[in-house]
Amino acid sequence: MADKTIPIIDVSNIDNDVRSVAAKITEACATWGFFFIKNHQIPHDLIQKMFDINEEFSALPLSERNKHPVNKDQVGFKGPGDDAHKDEKSAMWLGGLPGSLSGNPGLHPSLEKHLPAIDAYKKACAEMSLKLLRCFAIFLGLSEDFFASHHRYESSRNLIIMLHYPKFDAPPPKHSARISPHSDGSNSVTILFQSAVGLEVLSPTGEWVQAPAPGFDHALINIGDVLQFWSCNKLKSTLHRITQDQLPWDKERYSVAFFCQPEPDTKLNPIVGDVDVEQMAVEDGKMFRRGMTLTEYIEEEMKVIYGQDFYDKQVQSVPVMAATS
Ligand SMILES: O=C(O)CCC(=O)C(=O)O
Ligand SMILES: [Fe+2]
């Protein structure tokens, strides 16, 4: 496998021969932590709809989008420069249990009408993720259901983030990254679609490699910190970034990321051996403790991204409700 090319894996057999797909994915997980899948099962019209919603929402004035900031339910907006790194991107977070977004204070009212499409997209991505999680379990010698049983759809607070990298009329005063180098945190699997290139991935040999943006036929998959921890580093959570060189200030870009999260009360423990927890302090001081729940980890992660006082500042968030339909 070439060191400078993100692997592409055909998953068309995933339903009838999961073991053969697991065998193909194995190397990509242990080396890159990033790979494209083709013949994924996420319908193109749903992906397109998410990009349409992203564009429509991003066209609203910033002052309007700012009225519903991100909250601890992982729902709401963060504009350019609002995170700890001052990244030149905006992000609309659509987290929570299936069916729970309606009426959340973080949800801009213009998005209410799109909730059926957003929920359908979340479900399609979750189903694909669960199939990949089966492959990972097989790779690690666990029972096929090991991860899937901790990611039951109705009980998991999966997260979609609609990202917009706006173009500017003039160089922004603080010439920050579009997205600073990071690994994905509280999730097991990320599924990404992009409107244009810009993303770079740290290769197994330590070079930044541009990820192609091959369209909706290929989904870009990467592993999150949680799964790296769980798998004792056997599945890699890899750094990625978007610099001003890759995406200059006069170019815009959209992407839609789905973050498949374990169920909130899942206890995170190394499962196939052990890890040095101190050494697992991944980027930005994100820290695992043996036995901590996913909810506890997310709380720490949100403080790292949005500041120590993130939780204290929260007025009141709606209770997270299970899907009723
Ligand atoms: O927009 C992209 O291509 C990457 C987004 C990303 O890495 C993230 O949201 O964690
Ligand atoms: Fe990321």
Tab-separated table of C-alpha atoms and ligand atoms in Angstrom:
chain	number	residue	atom	x	y	z
A	1	MET	CA	0.000	0.000	0.000
A	2	ALA	CA	1.557	3.251	-1.112
A	3	ASP	CA	2.433	5.499	1.792
A	4	LYS	CA	1.225	8.636	0.073
A	5	THR	CA	-2.193	7.440	-1.002
A	6	ILE	CA	-5.131	7.099	1.323
A	7	PRO	CA	-6.404	3.541	0.773
A	8	ILE	CA	-9.684	2.897	-1.062
A	9	ILE	CA	-11.645	-0.164	0.030
A	10	ASP	CA	-14.593	-1.686	-1.774
A	11	VAL	CA	-17.201	-2.650	0.815
A	12	SER	CA	-19.806	-4.037	-1.582
A	13	ASN	CA	-19.502	-7.456	0.102
A	14	ILE	CA	-19.941	-6.198	3.643
A	15	ASP	CA	-23.398	-7.773	4.057
A	16	ASN	CA	-22.676	-11.208	2.658
A	17	ASP	CA	-18.994	-11.619	3.516
A	18	VAL	CA	-18.081	-9.313	6.381
A	19	ARG	CA	-14.858	-11.231	7.066
A	20	SER	CA	-13.425	-10.564	3.625
A	21	VAL	CA	-14.113	-6.833	4.028
A	22	ALA	CA	-12.638	-6.916	7.548
A	23	ALA	CA	-9.476	-8.426	6.107
A	24	LYS	CA	-9.206	-5.604	3.553
A	25	ILE	CA	-9.837	-2.861	6.090
A	26	THR	CA	-7.354	-4.219	8.608
A	27	GLU	CA	-4.197	-2.741	7.207
A	28	ALA	CA	-5.743	0.680	6.599
A	29	CYS	CA	-6.935	0.863	10.218
A	30	ALA	CA	-3.614	-0.077	11.702
A	31	THR	CA	-1.542	2.212	9.464
A	32	TRP	CA	-3.451	5.238	8.181
A	33	GLY	CA	-6.511	5.272	10.420
A	34	PHE	CA	-8.106	6.885	7.336
A	35	PHE	CA	-9.546	5.211	4.246
A	36	PHE	CA	-12.173	5.723	1.567
A	37	ILE	CA	-14.945	3.214	1.165
A	38	LYS	CA	-16.632	2.742	-2.182
A	39	ASN	CA	-19.992	1.064	-2.649
A	40	HIS	CA	-21.014	2.370	0.754
A	41	GLN	CA	-24.724	2.229	1.479
A	42	ILE	CA	-25.434	5.900	2.217
A	43	PRO	CA	-27.930	7.117	-0.400
A	44	HIS	CA	-26.608	9.880	-2.682
A	45	ASP	CA	-29.825	11.887	-2.492
A	46	LEU	CA	-29.506	12.083	1.301
A	47	ILE	CA	-25.873	13.219	1.069
A	48	GLN	CA	-26.852	15.858	-1.504
A	49	LYS	CA	-29.698	17.009	0.741
A	50	MET	CA	-27.261	17.509	3.641
A	51	PHE	CA	-25.063	19.687	1.419
A	52	ASP	CA	-28.134	21.674	0.314
A	53	ILE	CA	-29.138	22.206	3.956
A	54	ASN	CA	-25.568	23.178	4.832
A	55	GLU	CA	-25.468	25.782	2.023
A	56	GLU	CA	-28.890	27.173	2.860
A	57	PHE	CA	-28.019	27.495	6.541
A	58	SER	CA	-24.565	28.963	5.855
A	59	ALA	CA	-26.163	31.688	3.717
A	60	LEU	CA	-27.944	33.109	6.787
A	61	PRO	CA	-26.217	36.141	8.310
A	62	LEU	CA	-23.652	35.230	10.957
A	63	SER	CA	-25.574	37.284	13.530
A	64	GLU	CA	-28.627	35.109	12.880
A	65	ARG	CA	-26.754	31.799	13.164
A	66	ASN	CA	-25.040	33.028	16.332
A	67	LYS	CA	-28.406	33.281	18.097
A	68	HIS	CA	-28.322	29.520	18.778
A	69	PRO	CA	-24.830	28.652	20.074
A	70	VAL	CA	-23.676	25.088	20.613
A	71	ASN	CA	-24.741	23.631	23.961
A	72	LYS	CA	-23.903	20.571	25.990
A	73	ASP	CA	-26.407	18.484	24.053
A	74	GLN	CA	-23.949	18.955	21.168
A	75	VAL	CA	-26.522	21.005	19.277
A	76	GLY	CA	-25.917	24.514	17.968
A	77	PHE	CA	-23.657	26.830	16.040
A	78	LYS	CA	-20.055	27.980	16.367
A	79	GLY	CA	-18.817	30.634	13.950
A	80	PRO	CA	-15.387	31.386	12.494
A	81	GLY	CA	-12.814	31.990	15.214
A	82	ASP	CA	-15.070	30.748	18.036
A	83	ASP	CA	-13.110	27.696	19.122
A	84	ALA	CA	-9.912	27.451	21.132
A	85	HIS	CA	-7.763	27.504	17.962
A	86	LYS	CA	-9.673	30.383	16.299
A	87	ASP	CA	-10.137	28.237	13.196
A	88	GLU	CA	-11.604	29.994	10.140
A	89	LYS	CA	-14.594	27.713	9.825
A	90	SER	CA	-18.148	27.549	11.025
A	91	ALA	CA	-19.805	24.462	12.409
A	92	MET	CA	-23.432	23.556	12.969
A	93	TRP	CA	-23.644	20.676	15.454
A	94	LEU	CA	-26.609	18.318	15.169
A	95	GLY	CA	-26.088	15.858	18.022
A	96	GLY	CA	-28.330	13.899	20.365
A	97	LEU	CA	-30.457	10.783	20.314
A	98	PRO	CA	-32.459	10.060	17.173
A	99	GLY	CA	-35.526	12.273	16.995
A	100	SER	CA	-34.402	14.594	19.816
A	101	LEU	CA	-33.390	17.709	17.837
A	102	SER	CA	-36.751	19.399	17.495
A	103	GLY	CA	-37.093	22.340	19.876
A	104	ASN	CA	-33.544	22.148	21.176
A	105	PRO	CA	-32.370	25.699	22.019
A	106	GLY	CA	-29.284	25.139	19.858
A	107	LEU	CA	-31.316	24.370	16.759
A	108	HIS	CA	-31.928	27.357	14.499
A	109	PRO	CA	-35.671	27.378	13.695
A	110	SER	CA	-34.941	27.315	9.950
A	111	LEU	CA	-33.566	23.797	10.383
A	112	GLU	CA	-36.786	22.367	11.870
A	113	LYS	CA	-38.239	21.635	8.436
A	114	HIS	CA	-35.142	19.637	7.516
A	115	LEU	CA	-35.202	17.326	10.540
A	116	PRO	CA	-36.692	14.315	8.689
A	117	ALA	CA	-33.800	14.457	6.192
A	118	ILE	CA	-31.213	15.046	8.922
A	119	ASP	CA	-32.517	12.086	10.941
A	120	ALA	CA	-32.595	9.869	7.846
A	121	TYR	CA	-28.986	10.802	7.071
A	122	LYS	CA	-27.959	10.104	10.655
A	123	LYS	CA	-29.577	6.682	10.490
A	124	ALA	CA	-27.972	5.761	7.157
A	125	CYS	CA	-24.525	6.784	8.434
A	126	ALA	CA	-25.060	4.955	11.736
A	127	GLU	CA	-26.010	1.756	9.901
A	128	MET	CA	-22.883	1.957	7.757
A	129	SER	CA	-20.768	2.665	10.854
A	130	LEU	CA	-22.154	-0.371	12.661
A	131	LYS	CA	-21.088	-2.559	9.742
A	132	LEU	CA	-17.590	-1.107	9.902
A	133	LEU	CA	-17.534	-1.640	13.672
A	134	ARG	CA	-18.229	-5.333	13.033
A	135	CYS	CA	-15.185	-5.439	10.764
A	136	PHE	CA	-13.055	-3.797	13.457
A	137	ALA	CA	-14.222	-6.298	16.082
A	138	ILE	CA	-13.329	-9.180	13.759
A	139	PHE	CA	-9.916	-7.633	13.139
A	140	LEU	CA	-9.282	-7.441	16.897
A	141	GLY	CA	-10.401	-11.040	17.476
A	142	LEU	CA	-13.465	-9.962	19.470
A	143	SER	CA	-16.981	-11.218	19.030
A	144	GLU	CA	-18.404	-9.620	15.901
A	145	ASP	CA	-20.986	-7.716	17.949
A	146	PHE	CA	-18.612	-6.347	20.550
A	147	PHE	CA	-18.575	-2.701	19.398
A	148	ALA	CA	-21.971	-2.780	17.712
A	149	SER	CA	-23.599	-3.783	21.006
A	150	HIS	CA	-22.317	-0.511	22.527
A	151	HIS	CA	-23.624	1.591	19.620
A	152	ARG	CA	-27.295	0.663	19.468
A	153	TYR	CA	-28.844	3.286	17.213
A	154	GLU	CA	-31.778	4.324	19.391
A	155	SER	CA	-29.511	4.736	22.435
A	156	SER	CA	-26.554	6.511	20.802
A	157	ARG	CA	-26.114	10.255	20.642
A	158	ASN	CA	-24.608	10.321	17.183
A	159	LEU	CA	-23.457	13.678	15.872
A	160	ILE	CA	-23.570	15.336	12.469
A	161	ILE	CA	-21.538	18.523	12.005
A	162	MET	CA	-22.206	20.652	8.927
A	163	LEU	CA	-19.001	22.544	8.268
A	164	HIS	CA	-18.551	25.664	6.186
A	165	TYR	CA	-15.183	27.200	5.444
A	166	PRO	CA	-16.264	30.653	4.301
A	167	LYS	CA	-14.415	32.708	1.766
A	168	PHE	CA	-13.415	36.186	2.796
A	169	ASP	CA	-13.289	39.438	0.797
A	170	ALA	CA	-9.883	40.187	2.286
A	171	PRO	CA	-7.439	38.166	4.390
A	172	PRO	CA	-8.951	37.716	7.841
A	173	PRO	CA	-7.136	39.771	10.513
A	174	LYS	CA	-5.950	36.659	12.319
A	175	HIS	CA	-4.611	34.352	9.685
A	176	SER	CA	-5.624	31.145	11.448
A	177	ALA	CA	-5.887	27.609	10.157
A	178	ARG	CA	-9.165	26.572	8.558
A	179	ILE	CA	-9.123	23.596	10.932
A	180	SER	CA	-6.161	23.015	13.241
A	181	PRO	CA	-4.421	19.641	13.420
A	182	HIS	CA	-6.580	17.354	15.524
A	183	SER	CA	-7.714	13.805	15.891
A	184	ASP	CA	-11.444	13.138	16.254
A	185	GLY	CA	-12.293	12.657	19.899
A	186	SER	CA	-15.382	11.188	21.426
A	187	ASN	CA	-16.390	9.033	18.519
A	188	SER	CA	-15.543	5.621	17.166
A	189	VAL	CA	-15.967	6.215	13.454
A	190	THR	CA	-16.171	9.401	11.360
A	191	ILE	CA	-17.811	9.477	7.920
A	192	LEU	CA	-16.961	12.552	5.853
A	193	PHE	CA	-18.129	13.975	2.543
A	194	GLN	CA	-16.492	17.102	1.107
A	195	SER	CA	-17.368	19.637	-1.608
A	196	ALA	CA	-13.728	20.312	-2.467
A	197	VAL	CA	-10.203	19.337	-1.489
A	198	GLY	CA	-8.446	21.013	1.412
A	199	LEU	CA	-8.180	18.299	4.054
A	200	GLU	CA	-4.734	16.881	4.820
A	201	VAL	CA	-4.054	13.658	6.696
A	202	LEU	CA	-0.846	12.704	8.490
A	203	SER	CA	0.474	9.660	6.638
A	204	PRO	CA	2.012	6.616	8.357
A	205	THR	CA	5.429	8.041	7.489
A	206	GLY	CA	4.619	11.415	9.064
A	207	GLU	CA	3.914	13.511	5.970
A	208	TRP	CA	0.835	15.641	5.402
A	209	VAL	CA	-1.023	14.167	2.438
A	210	GLN	CA	-3.936	15.870	0.707
A	211	ALA	CA	-7.153	13.859	0.835
A	212	PRO	CA	-8.857	13.742	-2.563
A	213	ALA	CA	-12.498	14.839	-2.738
A	214	PRO	CA	-13.782	12.204	-5.161
A	215	GLY	CA	-17.515	12.906	-4.813
A	216	PHE	CA	-20.328	11.011	-3.157
A	217	ASP	CA	-19.328	7.572	-4.478
A	218	HIS	CA	-16.559	7.469	-1.900
A	219	ALA	CA	-16.993	8.107	1.825
A	220	LEU	CA	-13.906	9.084	3.800
A	221	ILE	CA	-13.715	7.087	7.014
A	222	ASN	CA	-11.489	7.674	10.004
A	223	ILE	CA	-11.157	6.280	13.493
A	224	GLY	CA	-11.776	8.415	16.587
A	225	ASP	CA	-9.759	8.616	19.810
A	226	VAL	CA	-12.328	6.556	21.703
A	227	LEU	CA	-11.836	3.578	19.423
A	228	GLN	CA	-8.070	3.996	19.511
A	229	PHE	CA	-8.196	3.880	23.318
A	230	TRP	CA	-10.616	0.960	23.389
A	231	SER	CA	-8.473	-0.987	20.900
A	232	CYS	CA	-5.217	-0.274	22.756
A	233	ASN	CA	-3.833	1.710	19.807
A	234	LYS	CA	-4.460	-1.126	17.353
A	235	LEU	CA	-6.918	1.061	15.476
A	236	LYS	CA	-5.317	4.440	14.813
A	237	SER	CA	-6.876	7.839	15.381
A	238	THR	CA	-4.919	10.050	13.005
A	239	LEU	CA	-4.185	13.774	12.923
A	240	HIS	CA	-5.751	15.816	10.137
A	241	ARG	CA	-5.987	19.538	9.353
A	242	ILE	CA	-6.865	22.195	6.795
A	243	THR	CA	-4.328	24.984	6.415
A	244	GLN	CA	-4.626	28.328	4.643
A	245	ASP	CA	-2.205	26.918	2.054
A	246	GLN	CA	-4.550	24.060	1.197
A	247	LEU	CA	-7.652	26.227	1.375
A	248	PRO	CA	-6.789	29.915	0.922
A	249	TRP	CA	-8.983	32.631	2.450
A	250	ASP	CA	-10.604	33.486	-0.915
A	251	LYS	CA	-11.917	29.928	-1.419
A	252	GLU	CA	-14.867	28.356	0.319
A	253	ARG	CA	-15.603	24.758	1.088
A	254	TYR	CA	-18.400	22.710	2.613
A	255	SER	CA	-18.225	19.360	4.319
A	256	VAL	CA	-20.572	17.128	6.276
A	257	ALA	CA	-19.103	14.955	9.017
A	258	PHE	CA	-20.909	12.175	10.869
A	259	PHE	CA	-19.439	11.090	14.199
A	260	CYS	CA	-20.618	7.680	15.388
A	261	GLN	CA	-20.557	7.704	19.185
A	262	PRO	CA	-20.879	4.839	21.651
A	263	GLU	CA	-23.875	4.916	23.970
A	264	PRO	CA	-23.508	7.666	26.634
A	265	ASP	CA	-23.009	5.365	29.623
A	266	THR	CA	-20.498	3.108	27.862
A	267	LYS	CA	-17.511	2.604	30.129
A	268	LEU	CA	-14.293	3.130	28.201
A	269	ASN	CA	-11.688	0.514	28.985
A	270	PRO	CA	-8.812	-0.885	26.949
A	271	ILE	CA	-10.165	-4.164	25.627
A	272	VAL	CA	-7.400	-6.078	23.873
A	273	GLY	CA	-4.406	-5.731	26.161
A	274	ASP	CA	-3.520	-2.568	27.979
A	275	VAL	CA	-2.354	0.951	27.273
A	276	ASP	CA	-0.307	3.525	29.091
A	277	VAL	CA	-3.107	5.925	29.911
A	278	GLU	CA	-0.680	8.788	30.508
A	279	GLN	CA	0.715	8.305	27.032
A	280	MET	CA	-2.753	8.226	25.606
A	281	ALA	CA	-3.181	11.908	26.394
A	282	VAL	CA	-3.893	12.664	22.791
A	283	GLU	CA	-3.845	16.081	21.127
A	284	ASP	CA	-4.760	19.173	23.089
A	285	GLY	CA	-4.619	17.483	26.470
A	286	LYS	CA	-7.683	15.325	25.895
A	287	MET	CA	-7.350	12.693	28.587
A	288	PHE	CA	-8.788	9.229	29.087
A	289	ARG	CA	-9.246	7.613	32.464
A	290	ARG	CA	-9.882	3.900	32.700
A	291	GLY	CA	-13.562	3.227	33.209
A	292	MET	CA	-14.767	6.749	32.451
A	293	THR	CA	-18.054	6.942	30.614
A	294	LEU	CA	-18.441	8.460	27.180
A	295	THR	CA	-20.501	11.288	28.707
A	296	GLU	CA	-17.635	12.153	31.070
A	297	TYR	CA	-15.184	12.125	28.199
A	298	ILE	CA	-17.371	14.387	26.042
A	299	GLU	CA	-17.668	16.866	28.913
A	300	GLU	CA	-13.880	17.141	29.087
A	301	GLU	CA	-13.566	17.342	25.327
A	302	MET	CA	-16.081	20.198	24.997
A	303	LYS	CA	-14.147	22.129	27.644
A	304	VAL	CA	-10.939	21.634	25.652
A	305	ILE	CA	-12.570	22.821	22.417
A	306	TYR	CA	-14.726	25.632	23.762
A	307	GLY	CA	-13.085	26.634	27.041
A	308	GLN	CA	-13.042	25.475	30.643
A	309	ASP	CA	-16.172	27.411	31.538
A	310	PHE	CA	-18.216	25.870	28.699
A	311	TYR	CA	-20.436	23.872	31.051
A	312	ASP	CA	-20.738	26.597	33.668
A	313	LYS	CA	-21.930	29.090	31.069
A	314	GLN	CA	-24.717	26.860	29.855
A	315	VAL	CA	-28.015	28.323	30.919
A	316	GLN	CA	-30.219	25.306	30.709
A	317	SER	CA	-30.373	22.684	28.088
A	318	VAL	CA	-33.378	20.582	27.280
A	319	PRO	CA	-33.373	17.040	28.612
A	320	VAL	CA	-32.224	14.567	26.010
A	321	MET	CA	-35.305	12.652	24.946
A	322	ALA	CA	-35.485	9.269	23.346
A	323	ALA	CA	-37.009	9.084	19.898
A	324	THR	CA	-40.754	8.943	19.983
A	325	SER	CA	-41.345	8.204	16.333
B	1	LIG	O1	-14.058	19.547	6.895
B	1	LIG	C1	-13.311	18.578	6.858
B	1	LIG	O2	-12.936	18.078	5.809
B	1	LIG	C2	-12.801	17.955	8.138
B	1	LIG	C3	-13.646	18.203	9.340
B	1	LIG	C4	-13.065	17.595	10.574
B	1	LIG	O3	-11.973	17.099	10.588
B	1	LIG	C5	-13.832	17.567	11.830
B	1	LIG	O4	-14.897	18.204	11.909
B	1	LIG	O5	-13.395	16.898	12.780
B	2	FE	FE	-11.746	15.835	12.318
